[in-house]
C-alpha cells in the first residue's frame, strides 16, 4: 500500500514538474542575461565603435529634388491624340509617366548632356578599389546605398573598357541614383538624384525634369510627323479611289444616256398615271359601246322598227325628232282618212308625207345603228392602244428604276469617298499647320536647389541599428548557449527529469587536496560543507525509518564527480551515531587508501575475497569508523565481486556493523556498480553540478532501475553557490541562509 502511494505521489509530482517545465521562466532568462551582462556590453561597445568608424568613413551623399506637375489631360490643339491614345487615363496614366521618368532613355539623355562619363564619381577609370570595402560590409544596414561604378571582372582582365561600355556602366549607375517620389494623391512628383557632388546632383535633377519635358515634346512632334506621313499616304489612296468611283459613275451615265434620272422618272410616272386614267375611261366607254352594239345586233334581224326601240337608238335626239315627225304625219293621215277617201289628194299628200317621214326615220335609225357600231369599234381600238401605251410606260419606269438604283449606288460610293477624302485632307492641313506647336503634358514647379546637408549615410541610424543588432546577438547567443548547456545545474532539474528526491547538495571546495576533501567532515574546517553532509545524513536516515538502509552503494555516472568524497564524509557523519564500515569497492581505480594514506601493500577487499588476508588485517580504524581499502588491484575485478566468497564475506560484515557504505565504480564506466547494488538496500547517486549531462544521469539511473535496484536519492556535488545564485538557482531556504552565510564568513 505504501509503495503504491509512493508511486502515485511521484507520478503527480512528475506531472506538476512537467507543467512547470513547459512554462517560460522569464526571470531565469533575465538572470542568465544579467550574468553575462559585461560580455554582452563589451560586444555592443565594440560593434558600436566599428559602426561609428564605418559611418564616418562613408562618403556623404547629397540629394537634390526637382518637382514636376504632370497633367493627366493636356490641352487639345489637334485631336490627333485619338490616333495614338494620348488621352489621360487616371492613375494608370500617371504611373506610366512615373516609369518614363525612370527610363533608360531619359537617363542616357542626362548622361550625355552633363557628360557624366568623365565625372570622377561615375568614371570607372578615375576610381580605385578600397583596401577594405566598408560600404559593402554595411550594405545590408543601408538600404538606400549608392552603388559605386565598378568594372566587371572580364573588363578588368581584358584591359581598358570601350567608350560604349563606360557609357553603359555610367548610365546604369546613374539610374540607380535616381528616384521618383509621387506627392500623395496629387499630380506632383519629385525627381530626386543622390550624388556625392551636391552641385552636380542639382544639375542632374533639373536636367532630368527638363529632359522629360523635352522628350515628351519630341515624342509628340515625332508622332505628328508620323501621323502626317501616314495621312499623306492614306490621302493618295483615297484620291485614287475617289477618281475611280467618279469615272465609273460618269461612264454609267454616258452609257445609259442619263441626264436627269429624277426628272425622267417623274415624267414617266406622270405619263403612266395619266395613261392608266385614260385606259380606265376607255375601258368604261368600250363597255358602254359594246353594250349598245350588242343590243343593236340582237334587234337587227327584227327590222329597223325594232332597232328603233333600242334605248341607245331611241334616246338619240334626231331619232326622237323623226319619230315625232312620223307620228305627226301618221296622225294627219288618220285624221284625213276620216274625212277623205283614199284617193283624195289630201290623203295622198298626207300618205306621201307619212312615207317620207318613215323613210327619214328609217334612214336615221340606220345611221344611228351604224354610229353605234363605229363607236364600239373605236372604243375597242382606243382601249387596245391605251393598254399598249400603259405597258410601254411601265416597262420604261422599271428600267429607269434599275438604272436609278445603280446610279444611286455609284453616287453613294462617290460621296463616301469624297467625304473621307475631304476629312483626311482637312485633318492633314490641321496637323501640318500645328505640328510645330509645343504642347507638353508636364511643367517644372520647383527647380532643384543645391543641397546643403547630406541625406546619407544616416550615421545615427547605422550606429543605432548596429548597436541594437549587437545587443540582440549577444542576448540570443547567451540564451542559446544556456539552452544548449544540458548539464545539471539545479536540484529542480534533477527532480524534474528523474522524479527522484535530492538528498542534498555539496558546495564546491576549490584548491583542496584529495586527502583534505576525504576528511573535511571530521576535521570540520568548512562549516558549509559539514552542514551539507549532515543534511544528506538526515535524508538517508529518514528515508530508511521503516526499513533501514543498512548497506548503501555510492556511485556516479562518470569518474571525477566526487563519489569517493561523498562516501567518506557521509561515513564520518553516520559514524557519529552508528557503527559504520566504509568499503572501497572500486577495484579498478581505488582511492580510499590514497586519500587516507594507508601504507603501501595494505590488504583490502580484493585480498579478503581472494583469501590472502584476514578480516582483521583488512579493516583500518580512522576517526571513529572502520574502513576496508581496495587492496591489491586484481586483473578480473568483476569476476572477483561476483564470486560466492564475496557474498559470504558480505553476510559476515552485515552482522558486525549498523551501516555499510560501499564506494563503487562509475556506472557508465563498468558494470561493477550494478553488481554491487544487488547486495545493497539503497543506492546514492552522485552528480557533479554544471558538469554532468542530464542524459548521462538518466542513462545511469535507468541502468540501475532496469536491474530492479532502488535509487533512494541523489547528491548534487561541487555546486558553485555564488555562481548559482547569479543564475537564479536557489538551493533550499535554510541552507541558503546558514550554509551560504557561513561560506561568506569563512
XYZ file of C-alpha atoms in Angstrom:
746
model
C 0.000 0.000 0.000
C 2.848 2.364 0.922
C 4.716 1.509 -2.261
C 1.588 2.180 -4.363
C 1.046 5.525 -2.624
C 4.671 6.449 -3.177
C 4.360 5.700 -6.902
C 1.214 7.861 -7.199
C 2.882 10.735 -5.361
C 5.883 10.555 -7.702
C 3.604 10.490 -10.754
C 1.689 13.577 -9.554
C 4.954 15.307 -8.742
C 6.273 14.499 -12.212
C 3.143 15.928 -13.837
C 3.422 19.138 -11.839
C 7.093 19.430 -12.674
C 6.376 18.861 -16.358
C 3.755 21.614 -16.318
C 6.194 23.954 -14.651
C 8.944 22.953 -17.061
C 6.791 23.777 -20.092
C 6.398 27.367 -18.902
C 8.903 30.000 -19.964
C 10.843 31.198 -16.946
C 11.408 34.856 -17.805
C 13.153 35.531 -14.511
C 15.625 32.748 -15.199
C 16.272 34.105 -18.687
C 16.834 37.578 -17.253
C 19.283 36.254 -14.694
C 21.146 34.339 -17.399
C 21.456 37.513 -19.462
C 22.379 39.581 -16.411
C 25.158 37.146 -15.542
C 26.705 37.732 -18.971
C 25.993 41.461 -18.976
C 29.626 42.520 -19.219
C 30.312 40.220 -22.164
C 27.210 41.467 -23.933
C 28.106 45.079 -23.131
C 31.613 44.564 -24.474
C 30.252 43.154 -27.717
C 27.826 46.073 -28.026
C 30.564 48.666 -27.414
C 32.937 47.052 -29.932
C 30.262 46.823 -32.630
C 29.139 50.404 -31.920
C 32.714 51.684 -32.292
C 33.140 49.803 -35.567
C 29.812 51.183 -36.788
C 30.850 54.726 -35.850
C 34.141 54.376 -37.715
C 32.350 52.883 -40.702
C 29.673 55.603 -40.719
C 32.244 58.369 -40.676
C 34.294 56.661 -43.385
C 31.370 56.542 -45.856
C 31.287 59.341 -48.397
C 28.351 61.697 -47.663
C 25.606 61.645 -50.287
C 23.517 64.705 -51.151
C 20.019 64.611 -52.596
C 18.637 67.214 -54.988
C 14.959 67.169 -55.947
C 13.011 68.883 -58.723
C 9.204 68.966 -58.584
C 7.124 68.358 -61.699
C 3.411 68.817 -62.329
C 2.119 66.135 -64.679
C -1.288 66.927 -66.132
C -3.486 63.960 -66.824
C -5.006 65.542 -69.925
C -3.116 68.094 -71.998
C -4.988 70.873 -73.814
C -6.040 69.557 -77.207
C -4.997 71.766 -80.114
C -5.395 68.926 -82.590
C -7.300 65.707 -81.803
C -4.589 63.590 -83.394
C -4.118 62.205 -79.843
C -7.023 59.905 -80.510
C -4.971 58.127 -83.138
C -2.200 57.296 -80.636
C -4.205 57.146 -77.398
C -2.582 60.111 -75.658
C -5.599 60.979 -73.571
C -5.177 60.672 -69.805
C -6.343 57.549 -68.033
C -6.239 58.438 -64.337
C -3.746 56.697 -62.096
C -2.575 54.374 -64.876
C -1.560 57.390 -66.917
C 0.337 58.947 -64.000
C 2.077 55.654 -63.207
C 3.133 55.448 -66.840
C 4.640 58.925 -66.629
C 6.478 57.992 -63.420
C 8.007 54.982 -65.143
C 9.031 57.174 -68.077
C 10.885 59.390 -65.615
C 12.897 56.323 -64.566
C 13.505 55.118 -68.124
C 16.945 54.399 -69.503
C 16.399 56.710 -72.476
C 15.965 59.715 -70.173
C 18.993 58.662 -68.097
C 21.130 58.393 -71.251
C 19.965 61.862 -72.279
C 21.119 63.353 -68.950
C 24.416 61.427 -69.017
C 25.187 62.852 -72.448
C 24.034 66.356 -71.550
C 26.111 66.582 -68.343
C 28.990 64.493 -69.730
C 28.904 62.235 -66.640
C 31.201 59.688 -68.274
C 34.118 61.966 -67.348
C 32.869 62.852 -63.863
C 35.110 61.358 -61.136
C 32.104 59.988 -59.277
C 30.994 57.920 -62.270
C 34.027 57.386 -64.481
C 35.405 53.916 -63.597
C 38.797 54.911 -64.975
C 39.172 57.507 -62.212
C 38.194 55.165 -59.363
C 40.405 52.849 -57.335
C 39.266 49.877 -55.303
C 39.462 50.451 -51.486
C 41.560 48.208 -49.320
C 38.552 47.473 -47.135
C 35.091 47.769 -48.607
C 33.323 49.078 -45.512
C 30.434 50.292 -47.631
C 29.910 46.787 -48.930
C 30.102 45.326 -45.431
C 27.350 47.696 -44.284
C 25.265 47.328 -47.438
C 22.562 45.381 -45.622
C 22.312 48.136 -42.997
C 21.923 50.964 -45.542
C 19.081 50.068 -47.819
C 19.352 53.344 -49.759
C 23.010 52.845 -50.534
C 24.600 54.405 -53.605
C 26.213 51.685 -55.673
C 29.677 52.671 -56.904
C 30.552 52.207 -60.543
C 32.811 49.171 -60.827
C 34.125 47.417 -63.867
C 33.157 43.779 -64.460
C 35.870 41.254 -63.934
C 36.180 40.433 -67.608
C 36.694 44.107 -68.485
C 39.420 44.452 -65.885
C 41.181 41.408 -67.268
C 40.823 42.340 -70.944
C 42.128 45.882 -70.486
C 40.658 49.339 -70.847
C 36.915 49.395 -71.469
C 35.463 50.924 -74.601
C 33.501 54.143 -74.636
C 30.284 52.218 -75.160
C 30.989 50.037 -72.135
C 31.818 53.047 -69.980
C 28.667 54.808 -71.131
C 26.586 51.722 -70.305
C 28.124 51.425 -66.821
C 27.683 55.124 -66.081
C 24.082 55.046 -67.270
C 23.242 52.066 -65.036
C 24.944 53.729 -62.045
C 23.091 56.993 -62.671
C 19.732 55.178 -62.948
C 20.337 53.604 -59.518
C 20.842 57.080 -58.051
C 17.567 58.418 -59.451
C 14.305 58.036 -57.547
C 10.800 59.235 -58.388
C 8.516 60.043 -55.466
C 4.832 60.927 -56.097
C 3.460 63.525 -53.718
C 0.415 61.934 -52.116
C -2.686 61.822 -54.297
C -1.719 64.922 -56.271
C -0.267 65.204 -59.773
C 3.033 66.430 -58.371
C 6.116 64.221 -58.462
C 9.632 64.741 -57.145
C 12.597 63.674 -59.246
C 15.466 63.021 -56.816
C 19.140 62.443 -57.607
C 21.646 61.238 -54.994
C 25.288 62.157 -55.574
C 28.386 62.977 -53.590
C 28.696 66.245 -55.546
C 25.772 68.469 -54.411
C 26.097 70.890 -57.332
C 26.099 68.083 -59.877
C 23.135 66.467 -58.099
C 21.108 69.680 -58.552
C 22.150 69.928 -62.207
C 21.215 66.309 -62.802
C 17.785 66.686 -61.150
C 16.990 69.779 -63.236
C 18.299 68.038 -66.358
C 16.014 65.080 -65.618
C 12.968 67.361 -65.325
C 13.846 69.410 -68.400
C 14.773 66.310 -70.384
C 11.455 64.663 -69.518
C 9.510 67.661 -70.828
C 11.648 67.893 -73.961
C 11.310 64.169 -74.606
C 7.534 64.483 -74.349
C 7.575 67.359 -76.843
C 9.856 65.439 -79.161
C 7.646 62.390 -78.902
C 4.591 64.495 -79.723
C 6.395 66.089 -82.643
C 7.584 62.736 -83.899
C 4.112 61.287 -83.644
C 2.709 64.296 -85.509
C 5.229 63.789 -88.277
C 4.474 60.094 -88.374
C 0.758 60.858 -88.484
C 1.319 63.380 -91.305
C 3.275 60.854 -93.341
C 0.676 58.188 -92.770
C -2.154 60.567 -93.640
C -0.389 61.646 -96.863
C -0.091 58.043 -97.932
C -3.658 57.360 -96.981
C -4.811 60.529 -98.780
C -3.199 59.376 -102.013
C -5.005 56.066 -101.761
C -8.308 57.833 -101.117
C -7.741 60.211 -104.058
C -7.186 57.309 -106.423
C -10.222 55.503 -105.080
C -12.408 58.631 -105.442
C -11.250 59.123 -109.028
C -12.119 55.512 -109.867
C -15.629 55.781 -108.439
C -16.286 59.115 -110.257
C -15.114 57.613 -113.547
C -17.413 54.637 -113.105
C -20.370 56.956 -112.361
C -19.738 59.112 -115.415
C -19.268 56.098 -117.648
C -22.598 54.672 -116.494
C -24.390 57.954 -117.237
C -22.906 58.159 -120.695
C -23.673 54.534 -121.443
C -27.316 54.916 -120.407
C -27.738 58.449 -121.839
C -28.832 59.720 -118.450
C -29.015 63.452 -117.793
C -31.595 63.785 -115.081
C -32.793 60.421 -113.895
C -35.010 62.018 -111.306
C -36.810 64.197 -113.947
C -37.189 61.339 -116.407
C -38.545 59.105 -113.705
C -41.037 61.804 -112.672
C -42.292 62.339 -116.266
C -42.612 58.641 -116.912
C -44.503 58.194 -113.656
C -46.889 61.043 -114.597
C -47.451 59.616 -118.072
C -48.067 56.203 -116.611
C -50.651 57.636 -114.231
C -52.372 59.626 -116.986
C -52.405 56.652 -119.367
C -53.857 54.489 -116.610
C -56.666 57.002 -116.018
C -57.376 57.263 -119.753
C -57.309 53.493 -120.091
C -59.911 53.219 -117.360
C -62.167 55.714 -119.185
C -61.621 53.920 -122.490
C -62.438 50.597 -120.913
C -65.638 52.092 -119.491
C -66.526 53.639 -122.867
C -65.749 50.377 -124.652
C -68.041 48.544 -122.241
C -70.883 51.014 -122.881
C -70.354 50.879 -126.637
C -70.189 47.122 -126.556
C -73.494 47.015 -124.648
C -75.239 49.244 -127.181
C -73.635 47.342 -130.036
C -74.840 44.004 -128.749
C -78.407 45.366 -128.256
C -78.477 46.627 -131.814
C -77.051 43.382 -133.179
C -79.714 41.450 -131.333
C -82.552 43.556 -132.977
C -81.026 43.738 -136.429
C -82.864 40.663 -137.704
C -86.230 42.007 -136.470
C -86.266 45.045 -138.686
C -85.451 48.585 -138.302
C -88.631 49.291 -136.316
C -87.420 47.030 -133.524
C -83.964 48.567 -133.726
C -85.540 51.941 -133.269
C -86.885 50.747 -129.908
C -83.367 50.035 -128.594
C -82.678 52.561 -125.817
C -79.401 53.646 -127.426
C -81.229 54.392 -130.683
C -84.375 55.646 -129.145
C -82.544 58.066 -126.955
C -80.881 59.751 -129.923
C -82.314 63.326 -130.378
C -82.716 63.020 -134.163
C -84.483 59.729 -133.801
C -86.872 61.305 -131.363
C -87.448 64.235 -133.766
C -88.010 61.960 -136.709
C -90.308 59.792 -134.647
C -92.254 62.874 -133.719
C -92.481 63.902 -137.403
C -93.610 60.396 -138.336
C -96.234 60.390 -135.603
C -97.452 63.771 -136.657
C -97.725 62.616 -140.280
C -99.447 59.440 -139.227
C -101.913 61.387 -137.119
C -102.630 63.652 -140.069
C -103.325 60.671 -142.319
C -105.637 59.192 -139.747
C -107.437 62.493 -139.382
C -107.817 62.997 -143.189
C -108.873 59.378 -143.674
C -111.953 60.044 -141.606
C -112.887 62.892 -143.880
C -111.461 61.923 -147.230
C -111.194 58.922 -149.289
C -108.139 57.029 -150.249
C -107.673 58.806 -153.493
C -108.212 62.180 -152.197
C -105.279 64.416 -152.938
C -105.074 65.465 -149.387
C -104.936 61.829 -148.430
C -102.299 61.069 -150.970
C -100.357 64.097 -149.906
C -100.682 63.002 -146.294
C -99.665 59.437 -147.158
C -96.730 60.755 -149.163
C -95.688 62.887 -146.240
C -96.030 59.857 -143.916
C -93.930 57.728 -146.241
C -91.291 60.422 -146.368
C -91.284 60.704 -142.583
C -90.985 56.932 -142.174
C -88.215 56.805 -144.736
C -86.397 59.557 -142.947
C -86.830 57.777 -139.617
C -85.570 54.512 -141.084
C -82.585 56.183 -142.606
C -81.842 57.957 -139.383
C -82.147 54.677 -137.377
C -79.728 53.012 -139.759
C -77.318 55.915 -139.351
C -77.606 55.768 -135.549
C -77.037 51.964 -135.590
C -74.075 52.452 -137.869
C -72.779 55.105 -135.470
C -73.138 52.742 -132.538
C -71.126 50.110 -134.413
C -68.434 52.663 -135.246
C -68.326 53.869 -131.647
C -67.858 50.304 -130.458
C -65.047 49.656 -132.901
C -63.355 52.943 -131.904
C -63.751 52.175 -128.209
C -62.126 48.756 -128.688
C -59.310 50.233 -130.720
C -58.772 53.061 -128.188
C -58.679 50.623 -125.286
C -56.086 48.449 -127.011
C -53.975 51.458 -127.858
C -54.043 52.761 -124.289
C -53.175 49.273 -122.892
C -50.184 49.083 -125.182
C -49.075 52.568 -124.142
C -49.510 51.693 -120.440
C -47.373 48.554 -120.760
C -44.684 50.503 -122.579
C -44.632 53.192 -119.854
C -44.475 50.591 -117.107
C -41.511 48.842 -118.720
C -39.756 52.182 -119.121
C -40.299 53.036 -115.433
C -38.872 49.652 -114.345
C -35.798 50.189 -116.482
C -35.433 53.690 -115.134
C -35.713 52.358 -111.538
C -32.933 49.843 -112.116
C -30.747 52.497 -113.637
C -31.598 54.882 -110.804
C -30.615 52.230 -108.181
C -27.299 51.607 -109.924
C -26.777 55.330 -110.318
C -27.514 55.987 -106.655
C -25.153 53.159 -105.616
C -22.351 54.670 -107.661
C -23.248 58.116 -106.370
C -23.160 56.958 -102.731
C -19.734 55.399 -103.232
C -18.519 58.631 -104.792
C -19.992 60.700 -101.939
C -18.482 58.421 -99.255
C -15.033 58.516 -100.828
C -15.279 62.283 -101.297
C -16.293 62.769 -97.626
C -13.436 60.572 -96.364
C -11.031 62.321 -98.692
C -12.170 65.757 -97.541
C -11.877 64.694 -93.848
C -8.320 63.423 -94.262
C -7.405 66.477 -96.324
C -8.734 68.796 -93.603
C -7.010 66.828 -90.804
C -3.768 66.787 -92.761
C -3.871 70.556 -93.191
C -4.583 70.999 -89.438
C -1.795 68.648 -88.423
C 0.693 70.247 -90.782
C -0.281 73.704 -89.541
C 0.110 72.810 -85.818
C 2.912 70.239 -85.919
C 5.467 72.789 -84.686
C 3.314 73.904 -81.732
C 4.994 72.817 -78.457
C 2.431 71.490 -76.008
C 3.846 69.378 -73.122
C 1.846 67.488 -70.509
C 4.295 68.423 -67.717
C 5.923 71.530 -66.309
C 8.506 72.264 -63.652
C 7.014 73.594 -60.436
C 10.194 73.811 -58.347
C 13.687 73.548 -59.730
C 16.267 71.607 -57.766
C 18.468 73.684 -55.490
C 21.988 72.756 -54.423
C 21.565 70.679 -51.218
C 23.477 71.872 -48.175
C 23.259 68.789 -45.942
C 23.763 65.137 -46.847
C 20.959 62.593 -46.622
C 23.273 59.590 -46.354
C 24.789 57.951 -44.527
C 22.367 58.192 -41.625
C 25.069 57.851 -39.029
C 22.766 57.718 -36.035
C 20.624 55.086 -37.714
C 23.640 52.978 -38.695
C 25.121 53.127 -35.207
C 21.709 52.501 -33.637
C 20.955 49.501 -35.832
C 24.444 48.073 -35.317
C 24.180 48.546 -31.553
C 20.717 47.015 -31.395
C 21.846 44.133 -33.588
C 24.888 43.515 -31.406
C 22.712 43.594 -28.292
C 20.257 41.182 -29.855
C 23.036 38.831 -30.982
C 24.676 38.967 -27.543
C 21.443 38.185 -25.710
C 20.445 35.493 -28.220
C 23.879 33.901 -28.073
C 23.795 33.913 -24.283
C 20.371 32.287 -24.179
C 21.372 29.816 -26.891
C 24.500 28.728 -25.035
C 22.493 28.394 -21.854
C 19.882 26.309 -23.675
C 22.500 24.084 -25.301
C 24.151 23.544 -21.919
C 22.341 20.363 -20.834
C 24.388 19.803 -17.703
C 22.799 19.580 -14.280
C 22.690 22.995 -12.661
C 19.944 22.731 -10.055
C 18.066 20.266 -7.896
C 14.859 21.186 -9.723
C 16.309 19.829 -12.965
C 17.178 16.523 -11.328
C 13.779 16.111 -9.718
C 12.010 17.181 -12.914
C 13.839 14.761 -15.206
C 14.278 11.824 -12.789
C 11.442 12.052 -10.246
C 13.999 11.060 -7.590
C 14.471 13.208 -4.483
C 17.711 15.099 -3.959
C 19.178 14.295 -0.541
C 21.332 17.379 -0.526
C 23.993 19.427 -2.231
C 27.671 19.837 -1.534
C 29.356 23.180 -2.207
C 32.390 23.462 -4.410
C 35.630 23.372 -2.416
C 38.313 24.976 -4.512
C 42.026 24.265 -4.167
C 41.548 21.341 -1.801
C 43.661 18.191 -1.852
C 42.095 14.772 -2.081
C 43.087 13.879 1.493
C 41.607 17.063 2.890
C 38.358 16.546 0.969
C 38.013 12.993 2.288
C 38.402 14.182 5.949
C 36.606 17.524 5.632
C 33.624 16.498 7.799
C 35.732 15.000 10.522
C 38.095 17.982 10.607
C 35.152 20.437 10.325
C 37.261 23.045 8.514
C 34.419 24.131 6.216
C 31.190 24.785 8.100
C 29.047 24.880 4.974
C 30.379 21.554 3.787
C 29.846 19.908 7.166
C 26.302 21.243 7.354
C 25.596 19.899 3.874
C 26.873 16.432 4.890
C 24.608 16.482 7.958
C 21.658 17.341 5.681
C 22.473 14.343 3.480
C 22.836 12.137 6.585
C 19.424 13.255 7.783
C 17.897 12.428 4.418
C 19.475 8.989 4.434
C 18.283 8.203 7.955
C 14.741 9.478 7.396
C 14.387 7.616 4.097
C 15.001 4.335 5.954
C 12.978 4.834 9.127
C 10.698 1.877 8.475
C 13.226 -0.207 6.568
C 16.770 0.884 7.500
C 19.219 1.042 4.623
C 21.973 -1.000 6.192
C 24.002 -1.379 3.009
C 24.339 1.634 0.741
C 26.173 1.893 -2.565
C 27.502 5.296 -3.639
C 28.079 5.626 -7.386
C 28.024 8.187 -10.207
C 27.738 8.366 -13.986
C 31.374 9.005 -14.884
C 34.654 9.380 -12.994
C 35.546 12.650 -11.296
C 32.098 13.512 -9.903
C 33.207 13.142 -6.250
C 31.522 9.896 -5.231
C 34.521 8.874 -3.079
C 34.424 12.227 -1.251
C 30.702 11.816 -0.614
C 31.203 8.222 0.559
C 33.944 9.027 3.099
C 32.336 12.182 4.532
C 28.904 10.517 4.756
C 30.563 7.604 6.554
C 32.138 10.017 9.086
C 28.771 11.710 9.617
C 26.945 8.418 10.180
C 29.831 7.191 12.331
C 28.930 9.758 14.971
C 25.739 7.826 15.776
C 26.293 4.328 14.326
C 28.912 1.657 13.743
C 29.920 2.312 10.153
C 32.110 0.413 7.691
C 33.379 2.158 4.546
C 34.413 -0.195 1.726
C 36.367 0.882 -1.351
C 34.861 -1.454 -3.974
C 36.367 0.401 -6.937
C 38.922 -2.310 -7.615
C 39.973 -0.700 -10.909
C 40.820 2.808 -9.687
C 40.890 2.692 -5.874
C 41.118 5.985 -3.958
C 40.427 5.228 -0.286
C 43.958 4.067 0.572
C 45.485 7.059 -1.203
C 43.120 9.565 0.424
C 43.804 8.302 3.965
C 47.474 7.472 3.321
C 47.352 3.749 4.049
C 50.748 2.101 3.863
C 51.696 0.602 0.584
C 50.671 -3.042 0.378
C 47.897 -2.696 2.926
C 45.488 -5.604 2.303
C 41.957 -4.770 1.335
C 38.745 -6.054 -0.224
C 40.488 -7.874 -3.055
C 42.751 -9.689 -0.605
C 39.821 -10.501 1.684
C 37.776 -12.048 -1.162
C 40.777 -13.882 -2.557
C 41.547 -15.300 0.941
C 45.072 -13.893 1.092
C 44.313 -11.727 4.121
C 42.061 -11.951 7.175
C 39.244 -9.542 8.000
C 41.205 -8.063 10.881
C 44.174 -7.324 8.622
C 41.976 -5.550 6.077
C 39.975 -3.270 8.458
C 41.553 0.078 9.361
C 40.159 2.401 12.044
C 40.096 6.102 11.015
C 38.431 8.849 13.094
C 35.820 6.562 14.632
C 34.861 4.476 11.599
C 36.208 1.280 10.042
C 37.497 1.204 6.502
C 38.436 -1.536 4.054
C 40.532 -0.402 1.119
C 40.590 -1.975 -2.300
C 43.810 -3.825 -1.638
C 45.854 -5.239 -4.480
C 44.227 -4.396 -7.830
C 43.134 -7.728 -9.383
C 43.139 -8.469 -13.128
C 39.467 -9.546 -13.061
C 37.514 -7.285 -10.632
C 34.022 -8.192 -11.905
C 34.617 -11.950 -11.565
C 36.017 -11.374 -8.094
C 32.969 -9.359 -6.956
C 30.551 -11.893 -8.396
C 32.207 -14.830 -6.588
C 30.375 -16.686 -3.781
C 33.197 -15.785 -1.389
C 32.323 -12.100 -1.716
C 28.691 -12.816 -0.877
C 29.720 -14.795 2.233
C 32.115 -12.091 3.304
C 29.382 -9.530 2.866
C 26.999 -11.502 5.076
C 29.643 -11.602 7.834
C 30.203 -7.836 7.604
C 26.467 -7.029 7.764
C 26.284 -8.850 11.095
C 29.047 -6.695 12.598
C 28.033 -3.150 11.541
C 24.990 -0.907 11.671
C 25.748 0.718 8.309
C 27.946 -0.355 5.426
C 28.812 2.220 2.764
C 30.276 0.912 -0.492
C 32.223 3.242 -2.767
C 31.599 1.662 -6.191
C 32.960 2.452 -9.684
C 31.032 4.815 -12.022
C 28.064 3.043 -13.523
C 28.729 4.013 -17.151
C 32.398 3.043 -16.985
C 31.955 -0.563 -15.852
C 29.140 -2.804 -14.643
C 30.598 -3.325 -11.146
C 28.169 -0.829 -9.606
C 25.132 -2.746 -10.864
C 26.512 -5.933 -9.371
C 27.320 -4.281 -6.045
C 23.858 -2.659 -5.932
C 22.273 -6.118 -5.793
C 23.812 -6.589 -2.310
C 22.643 -3.155 -1.070
C 19.410 -1.789 0.368
C 19.744 1.584 -1.377
C 21.847 3.494 -3.847
C 23.029 7.097 -3.553
C 23.732 8.640 -6.931
C 26.325 11.453 -7.038
C 26.051 14.099 -9.787
C 28.611 16.829 -10.422
C 26.955 20.223 -10.814
C 27.380 22.111 -14.127
C 29.487 19.239 -15.493
C 27.488 16.037 -15.844
C 24.999 15.979 -18.706
C 21.411 15.177 -17.850
C 21.224 12.349 -20.464
C 24.209 10.672 -18.751
C 22.439 10.776 -15.392
C 19.214 9.466 -16.945
C 21.100 6.648 -18.623
C 22.952 5.657 -15.429
C 19.852 5.614 -13.246
C 17.980 3.827 -16.000
C 20.521 1.006 -15.910
C 20.001 0.647 -12.160
C 16.223 0.674 -12.453
C 16.310 -1.926 -15.227
C 18.126 -4.246 -12.785
C 15.486 -3.645 -10.061
C 17.857 -1.554 -7.983
C 16.232 1.077 -5.790
C 17.798 4.559 -6.002
C 16.922 6.372 -2.780
C 18.373 9.760 -3.543
C 20.759 11.972 -5.429
C 23.565 14.147 -4.148
C 24.404 17.212 -6.208
C 28.134 17.713 -5.710
C 30.577 20.577 -6.301
C 27.935 23.310 -6.537
C 29.328 26.839 -7.030
C 26.881 28.628 -4.739
C 27.862 32.158 -5.784
C 27.608 31.387 -9.486
C 24.355 29.500 -9.000
C 22.763 32.456 -7.210
C 23.764 34.729 -10.104
C 21.933 32.356 -12.438
C 18.912 32.349 -10.164
C 19.204 28.823 -8.739
C 18.099 28.676 -5.094
C 19.131 25.589 -3.075
C 16.783 25.269 -0.165
C 15.874 28.159 2.135
C 17.690 27.243 5.364
C 20.774 26.033 3.555
C 20.974 29.338 1.728
C 20.687 31.180 4.993
C 23.037 29.093 7.092
C 25.298 27.470 4.558
C 25.910 30.390 2.198
C 26.338 32.880 5.020
C 28.849 30.543 6.552
C 30.774 30.404 3.296
C 30.979 34.183 3.230
C 32.247 34.243 6.783
C 34.892 31.653 6.006
